[in-house]
Tab-separated table of C-alpha atoms in Angstrom:
chain	number	residue	atom	x	y	z
A	1	MET	CA	75.206	-9.933	170.038
A	2	ALA	CA	76.214	-11.988	167.008
A	3	SER	CA	72.589	-12.444	165.936
A	4	ASN	CA	71.975	-8.710	166.405
A	5	ARG	CA	74.927	-7.833	164.168
A	6	LYS	CA	73.700	-10.296	161.571
A	7	LEU	CA	70.223	-8.702	161.637
A	8	LEU	CA	71.636	-5.193	161.264
A	9	ALA	CA	73.769	-6.356	158.335
A	10	GLU	CA	70.681	-7.828	156.674
A	11	ILE	CA	68.779	-4.565	157.185
A	12	GLU	CA	71.605	-2.558	155.636
A	13	LYS	CA	71.661	-4.931	152.688
A	14	VAL	CA	67.920	-4.506	152.064
A	15	LEU	CA	68.079	-0.717	152.445
A	16	LYS	CA	70.868	-0.576	149.862
A	17	LYS	CA	68.817	-2.807	147.575
A	18	VAL	CA	65.855	-0.426	147.923
A	19	THR	CA	67.960	2.611	147.030
A	20	GLU	CA	69.357	0.918	143.938
A	21	GLY	CA	65.936	-0.385	142.976
A	22	CYS	CA	64.332	3.065	143.202
A	23	LEU	CA	67.038	4.560	140.972
A	24	GLU	CA	66.507	1.784	138.431
A	25	PHE	CA	62.733	2.346	138.626
A	26	ASP	CA	63.114	6.067	137.893
A	27	ASP	CA	65.371	5.316	134.921
A	28	ILE	CA	62.887	2.842	133.397
A	29	LEU	CA	59.924	5.163	134.089
A	30	GLU	CA	61.617	7.923	132.110
A	31	LYS	CA	62.141	5.497	129.216
A	32	VAL	CA	58.431	4.566	129.278
A	33	TYR	CA	57.321	8.182	128.835
A	34	SER	CA	59.954	8.907	126.164
A	35	ALA	CA	59.557	5.704	124.118
A	36	ALA	CA	59.361	6.401	120.381
A	37	THR	CA	57.199	3.387	119.462
A	38	SER	CA	54.364	1.488	121.149
A	39	ASN	CA	56.330	-1.789	121.072
A	40	LEU	CA	59.272	-0.191	122.840
A	41	LYS	CA	56.932	1.385	125.368
A	42	GLU	CA	55.350	-2.009	126.126
A	43	LYS	CA	58.815	-3.485	126.690
A	44	TYR	CA	59.744	-0.741	129.176
A	45	GLU	CA	56.381	-1.118	130.933
A	46	GLY	CA	57.129	-4.822	131.442
A	47	ASP	CA	60.561	-3.968	132.897
A	48	LEU	CA	58.927	-1.381	135.153
A	49	LYS	CA	56.459	-3.961	136.477
A	50	LYS	CA	59.273	-6.378	137.325
A	51	GLU	CA	61.144	-3.644	139.192
A	52	ILE	CA	58.117	-2.601	141.241
A	53	LYS	CA	57.567	-6.226	142.266
A	54	LYS	CA	61.117	-6.393	143.604
A	55	LEU	CA	60.513	-3.209	145.592
A	56	GLN	CA	57.255	-4.623	146.968
A	57	ARG	CA	59.069	-7.700	148.257
A	58	SER	CA	61.552	-5.452	150.031
A	59	ARG	CA	58.650	-3.411	151.425
A	60	ASP	CA	57.058	-6.517	152.942
A	61	GLN	CA	60.339	-7.399	154.673
A	62	ILE	CA	60.733	-3.835	155.927
A	63	LYS	CA	57.196	-3.842	157.367
A	64	THR	CA	58.040	-7.033	159.262
A	65	TRP	CA	61.157	-5.444	160.761
A	66	ILE	CA	59.314	-2.265	161.725
A	67	ALA	CA	56.734	-4.293	163.655
A	68	SER	CA	59.356	-6.543	165.296
A	69	PRO	CA	60.447	-5.686	168.866
A	70	GLU	CA	63.844	-7.233	168.109
A	71	VAL	CA	64.707	-4.365	165.766
A	72	LYS	CA	65.433	-1.310	167.911
A	73	GLN	CA	67.850	0.476	165.605
A	74	SER	CA	67.432	1.807	162.064
A	75	LYS	CA	63.685	2.361	162.588
A	76	ASP	CA	63.790	5.786	160.914
A	77	ALA	CA	65.726	4.411	157.953
A	78	LEU	CA	63.242	1.575	157.573
A	79	GLN	CA	60.264	3.960	157.707
A	80	GLY	CA	61.900	6.180	155.102
A	81	ALA	CA	62.559	3.240	152.784
A	82	ARG	CA	58.972	2.051	153.138
A	83	LYS	CA	57.566	5.486	152.230
A	84	LEU	CA	59.936	5.715	149.262
A	85	ILE	CA	58.738	2.365	147.919
A	86	GLU	CA	55.094	3.369	148.383
A	87	THR	CA	55.801	6.557	146.406
A	88	LYS	CA	57.166	4.432	143.559
A	89	MET	CA	54.073	2.241	143.751
A	90	GLU	CA	51.869	5.298	143.284
A	91	GLN	CA	53.967	6.384	140.313
A	92	PHE	CA	53.615	2.942	138.782
A	93	LYS	CA	49.806	3.034	139.205
A	94	ALA	CA	49.651	6.465	137.562
A	95	CYS	CA	51.796	5.257	134.650
A	96	GLU	CA	49.680	2.133	134.221
A	97	LYS	CA	46.439	4.112	134.325
A	98	ASP	CA	47.794	6.601	131.795
A	99	SER	CA	48.729	3.783	129.425
A	100	LYS	CA	45.260	2.228	129.652
A	101	THR	CA	43.544	5.570	129.072
A	102	LYS	CA	45.543	6.313	125.919
A	103	ALA	CA	44.745	2.873	124.532
A	104	PHE	CA	41.149	3.958	123.860
A	105	SER	CA	39.906	6.693	121.549
A	106	LYS	CA	37.443	9.319	122.777
A	107	GLU	CA	34.647	7.620	120.844
A	108	GLY	CA	35.413	4.253	122.368
A	109	LEU	CA	35.462	5.686	125.864
A	110	SER	CA	32.128	7.459	125.384
A	111	GLN	CA	30.492	4.202	124.248
A	112	SER	CA	31.779	2.145	127.175
A	113	VAL	CA	31.516	4.445	130.196
A	114	ASP	CA	29.400	1.961	132.158
A	115	GLU	CA	31.546	-1.005	131.149
A	116	HIS	CA	34.720	0.596	132.444
A	117	ASP	CA	33.248	2.014	135.602
A	118	ASP	CA	35.671	1.694	138.524
A	119	LYS	CA	33.362	-0.572	140.498
A	120	VAL	CA	32.777	-2.897	137.555
A	121	ASP	CA	36.518	-3.063	136.889
A	122	GLN	CA	37.232	-4.087	140.469
A	123	GLN	CA	34.431	-6.668	140.481
A	124	ARG	CA	35.906	-8.233	137.354
A	125	TRP	CA	39.384	-8.175	138.841
A	126	ILE	CA	38.193	-9.948	142.010
A	127	ALA	CA	36.368	-12.607	139.960
A	128	LYS	CA	39.480	-13.189	137.837
A	129	THR	CA	41.710	-13.403	140.917
A	130	LEU	CA	39.372	-15.873	142.632
A	131	LYS	CA	39.449	-18.052	139.527
A	132	GLU	CA	43.269	-18.080	139.520
A	133	LEU	CA	43.454	-18.871	143.252
A	134	ARG	CA	40.994	-21.768	142.906
A	135	ALA	CA	42.937	-23.169	139.954
A	136	GLN	CA	46.144	-23.156	142.032
A	137	LEU	CA	44.253	-24.653	144.978
A	138	ASP	CA	43.032	-27.529	142.794
A	139	GLN	CA	46.626	-28.225	141.734
A	140	PHE	CA	47.841	-28.337	145.351
A	141	GLU	CA	45.014	-30.653	146.432
A	142	SER	CA	45.527	-32.937	143.418
A	143	GLU	CA	49.218	-33.291	144.234
A	144	ILE	CA	48.413	-34.191	147.847
A	145	GLU	CA	45.882	-36.796	146.712
A	146	THR	CA	48.562	-38.534	144.646
A	147	MET	CA	50.811	-38.881	147.718
A	148	PRO	CA	50.532	-42.223	149.532
A	149	ALA	CA	49.327	-41.756	153.110
A	150	ARG	CA	52.467	-43.381	154.539
A	151	LYS	CA	54.674	-40.811	152.790
A	152	ARG	CA	52.893	-37.750	154.139
A	153	THR	CA	54.413	-37.905	157.616
A	154	ASN	CA	57.558	-35.809	157.995
A	155	ASN	CA	57.321	-34.865	154.318
A	156	SER	CA	58.445	-31.294	153.642
A	157	ARG	CA	56.566	-31.103	150.352
A	158	PHE	CA	53.339	-32.240	152.026
A	159	ASP	CA	53.783	-29.600	154.738
A	160	GLN	CA	54.498	-26.960	152.083
A	161	LEU	CA	51.383	-27.877	150.082
A	162	SER	CA	49.275	-27.860	153.232
A	163	GLY	CA	50.509	-24.341	153.961
A	164	PHE	CA	49.697	-23.218	150.418
A	165	ILE	CA	46.186	-24.656	150.700
A	166	SER	CA	45.563	-22.958	154.048
A	167	ARG	CA	46.686	-19.531	152.782
A	168	HIS	CA	44.788	-19.869	149.485
A	169	LYS	CA	41.567	-20.722	151.316
A	170	TYR	CA	42.102	-17.703	153.577
A	171	HIS	CA	42.584	-15.328	150.638
A	172	THR	CA	39.643	-16.867	148.755
A	173	ASN	CA	37.387	-16.318	151.753
A	174	MET	CA	38.608	-12.747	152.250
A	175	LEU	CA	38.216	-11.819	148.565
A	176	GLU	CA	34.655	-13.157	148.601
A	177	LYS	CA	33.981	-10.843	151.560
A	178	VAL	CA	35.599	-7.949	149.678
A	179	LEU	CA	33.322	-8.635	146.691
A	180	ARG	CA	30.186	-8.727	148.881
A	181	ASN	CA	31.172	-5.477	150.595
A	182	LEU	CA	31.892	-3.854	147.224
A	183	ASP	CA	28.506	-5.008	145.882
A	184	ASN	CA	26.790	-3.553	148.960
A	185	ASP	CA	28.772	-0.280	148.711
A	186	THR	CA	30.207	-0.664	152.214
A	187	ILE	CA	33.657	-0.199	150.656
A	188	THR	CA	34.699	1.766	147.564
A	189	ALA	CA	36.393	0.711	144.351
A	190	GLU	CA	39.297	2.973	145.311
A	191	GLN	CA	39.813	0.985	148.540
A	192	VAL	CA	39.888	-2.274	146.604
A	193	GLU	CA	42.356	-0.792	144.148
A	194	GLY	CA	44.627	-0.047	147.107
A	195	ILE	CA	45.099	-3.779	147.825
A	196	GLN	CA	45.236	-4.878	144.193
A	197	GLU	CA	49.022	-4.809	143.837
A	198	SER	CA	49.574	-6.848	147.006
A	199	ILE	CA	46.999	-9.455	145.978
A	200	ASN	CA	48.449	-9.735	142.469
A	201	TYR	CA	51.896	-10.197	143.990
A	202	TYR	CA	50.557	-13.009	146.211
A	203	VAL	CA	48.835	-14.805	143.318
A	204	GLU	CA	51.844	-14.567	141.001
A	205	SER	CA	54.698	-15.137	143.464
A	206	ASN	CA	53.344	-17.187	146.416
A	207	GLN	CA	55.460	-20.234	145.478
A	208	GLU	CA	58.764	-18.389	145.017
A	209	GLU	CA	61.533	-19.007	147.546
A	210	ASP	CA	61.975	-15.334	148.497
A	211	PHE	CA	58.229	-14.650	148.725
A	212	MET	CA	57.222	-12.491	151.715
A	213	GLU	CA	53.486	-12.294	152.424
A	214	ASP	CA	51.837	-9.110	153.671
A	215	GLU	CA	49.508	-10.301	156.444
A	216	GLU	CA	47.861	-6.874	156.800
A	217	ILE	CA	46.462	-6.637	153.264
A	218	TYR	CA	42.799	-6.466	154.258
A	219	ASP	CA	43.129	-4.451	157.482
A	220	SER	CA	42.571	-1.086	155.771
A	221	LEU	CA	39.228	-2.099	154.253
A	222	GLY	CA	37.185	-2.467	157.440
A	223	LEU	CA	35.124	-5.320	156.002
A	224	VAL	CA	31.553	-5.792	157.257
A	225	GLU	CA	30.728	-9.433	157.944
A	226	GLU	CA	26.969	-9.203	157.351
A	227	ASP	CA	24.366	-6.533	156.892
A	228	GLU	CA	22.926	-5.785	160.342
A	229	SER	CA	19.416	-5.300	159.020
A	230	PHE	CA	19.577	-8.770	157.439
A	231	VAL	CA	20.622	-10.299	160.760
A	232	LYS	CA	17.766	-8.493	162.528
A	233	ARG	CA	15.200	-9.648	159.968
A	234	ALA	CA	16.445	-13.222	160.217
A	235	ALA	CA	16.140	-13.148	164.035
A	236	GLU	CA	12.587	-11.777	163.847
A	237	SER	CA	11.655	-14.452	161.325
A	238	ASP	CA	12.998	-17.177	163.625
A	239	ASP	CA	10.942	-15.773	166.532
A	240	GLU	CA	7.779	-15.780	164.420
A	241	ARG	CA	8.335	-19.389	163.354
A	242	SER	CA	8.927	-20.366	166.973
A	243	ASP	CA	5.646	-18.701	168.076
A	244	ASP	CA	3.682	-20.392	165.274
A	245	SER	CA	5.132	-23.758	166.200
A	246	SER	CA	4.201	-23.403	169.892
A	247	ASP	CA	0.665	-22.279	169.012
A	248	SER	CA	0.123	-25.261	166.702
A	249	ASN	CA	1.077	-27.702	169.488
A	250	GLU	CA	-1.632	-26.431	171.868
A	251	VAL	CA	-4.856	-28.514	172.002
A	252	PRO	CA	-8.043	-26.605	172.954
A	253	PRO	CA	-9.885	-27.963	176.017
A	254	ALA	CA	-12.725	-30.364	175.212
A	255	LYS	CA	-16.295	-29.389	176.097
A	256	ALA	CA	-17.884	-31.292	179.009
A	257	SER	CA	-21.206	-31.591	177.209
A	258	ALA	CA	-19.604	-33.490	174.310
A	259	SER	CA	-18.353	-36.472	176.320
A	260	LYS	CA	-19.348	-39.176	178.806
A	261	ALA	CA	-17.298	-40.523	181.685
A	262	VAL	CA	-15.977	-44.083	181.812
A	263	PRO	CA	-13.607	-45.625	184.358
A	264	ALA	CA	-9.964	-44.616	183.845
A	265	LYS	CA	-7.288	-47.205	183.270
A	266	ALA	CA	-5.016	-47.531	186.276
A	267	ASP	CA	-1.742	-47.437	184.284
A	268	HIS	CA	-2.464	-44.066	182.642
A	269	ALA	CA	-2.109	-40.696	184.347
A	270	PRO	CA	-4.996	-38.430	183.200
A	271	THR	CA	-3.831	-35.416	181.201
A	272	ARG	CA	-6.211	-32.590	180.302
A	273	GLY	CA	-6.840	-32.178	176.589
A	274	THR	CA	-5.439	-35.545	175.375
A	275	THR	CA	-7.575	-37.407	172.794
A	276	ARG	CA	-7.217	-41.150	172.140
A	277	PHE	CA	-9.080	-43.636	169.894
A	278	ASP	CA	-10.746	-46.769	171.281
A	279	SER	CA	-10.731	-49.486	168.605
A	280	ALA	CA	-13.150	-51.682	170.590
A	281	THR	CA	-15.962	-49.132	170.571
A	282	ASN	CA	-14.844	-47.234	167.449
A	283	SER	CA	-14.995	-43.929	169.315
A	284	ASP	CA	-12.707	-41.260	170.757
A	285	PHE	CA	-11.761	-40.904	174.413
A	286	VAL	CA	-11.075	-37.426	175.756
A	287	GLN	CA	-9.047	-37.580	178.963
A	288	PHE	CA	-9.399	-34.914	181.719
A	289	GLN	CA	-7.936	-34.213	185.106
A	290	ALA	CA	-10.275	-34.608	188.073
A	291	SER	CA	-12.904	-31.879	188.020
A	292	SER	CA	-16.257	-30.962	189.480
A	293	TRP	CA	-18.141	-33.015	186.906
A	294	CYS	CA	-16.140	-36.220	187.456
A	295	CYS	CA	-14.940	-37.296	190.847
A	296	THR	CA	-12.199	-39.663	189.613
A	297	GLY	CA	-10.794	-37.901	186.593
A	298	ALA	CA	-12.122	-40.778	184.483
A	299	TRP	CA	-12.131	-41.228	180.729
A	300	ARG	CA	-15.200	-39.724	179.121
A	301	ARG	CA	-16.559	-41.225	175.925
A	302	LYS	CA	-18.148	-39.049	173.260
A	303	ARG	CA	-21.525	-40.463	172.392
A	304	ALA	CA	-23.903	-39.571	169.643
A	305	CYS	CA	-26.641	-38.877	172.186
A	306	GLY	CA	-24.511	-36.246	173.919
A	307	CYS	CA	-25.001	-37.805	177.424
A	308	ALA	CA	-22.330	-37.111	180.067
A	309	CYS	CA	-23.081	-39.660	182.730
A	310	CYS	CA	-20.432	-40.303	185.358
A	311	LEU	CA	-19.818	-44.043	185.564
A	312	CYS	CA	-17.578	-43.935	188.622
């Protein structure tokens, strides 16, 4: 009961924080649109970005509570707060897009339509994000390498760095998949834009104490692992190579008229189609199983005369 009361108190605290944060967001947004100078507008835009990040952190916590079976009360209030935050996120995106559009003249936009295509913008953003993640990953790994092995056991910092490395590798792998899917047009630039804020929040704030990670970032994209036609072509190619290899290992049966029979060695089991070289006579032996032309399955020696006498 005590833990339940504590949880409900924490939920109420976050809901109040969301309400206050949304009011502050609206106030700053109004200042952005009414700013008299560009410098003042940039200042308000920076304040707006900080406020939306705070709301996103609260949203991540709310999503965790909604999915938790331990939280049975206040579900409607949590859902309402989540939708309110997502509305503010959309308003922030619209404001940001409007600011970028006004930064270019009509002539500049007409000359760089291809350069600022949505898909190209998202490809560049993914490349930039991957670079930042790998730089952080290098820092974590370098710090671990400087730790003596004996000090890594029961070391909270080592455990923390290991966690950072694991999550960074996961996000690096997923963003590479997102980029491949975007290149192949299996997902749209608009879909990638939908996860951009969450990814930016992870990259910028993953080491903060109150950081809450959204583990469902990539679920909405429906990423395709590999192109099915590529997998099919690769399988067919492997089958063809396998067939060629088996064909090359087959030895055609030797002609009876091209060999003579000699007594077989007792310690060798005759095998049809096997050719061996006799250094004593400087000639090839072709070994056969017992057949109608040789009663013992003996070795037959190829001779220049072409004779096929049975020596058994």
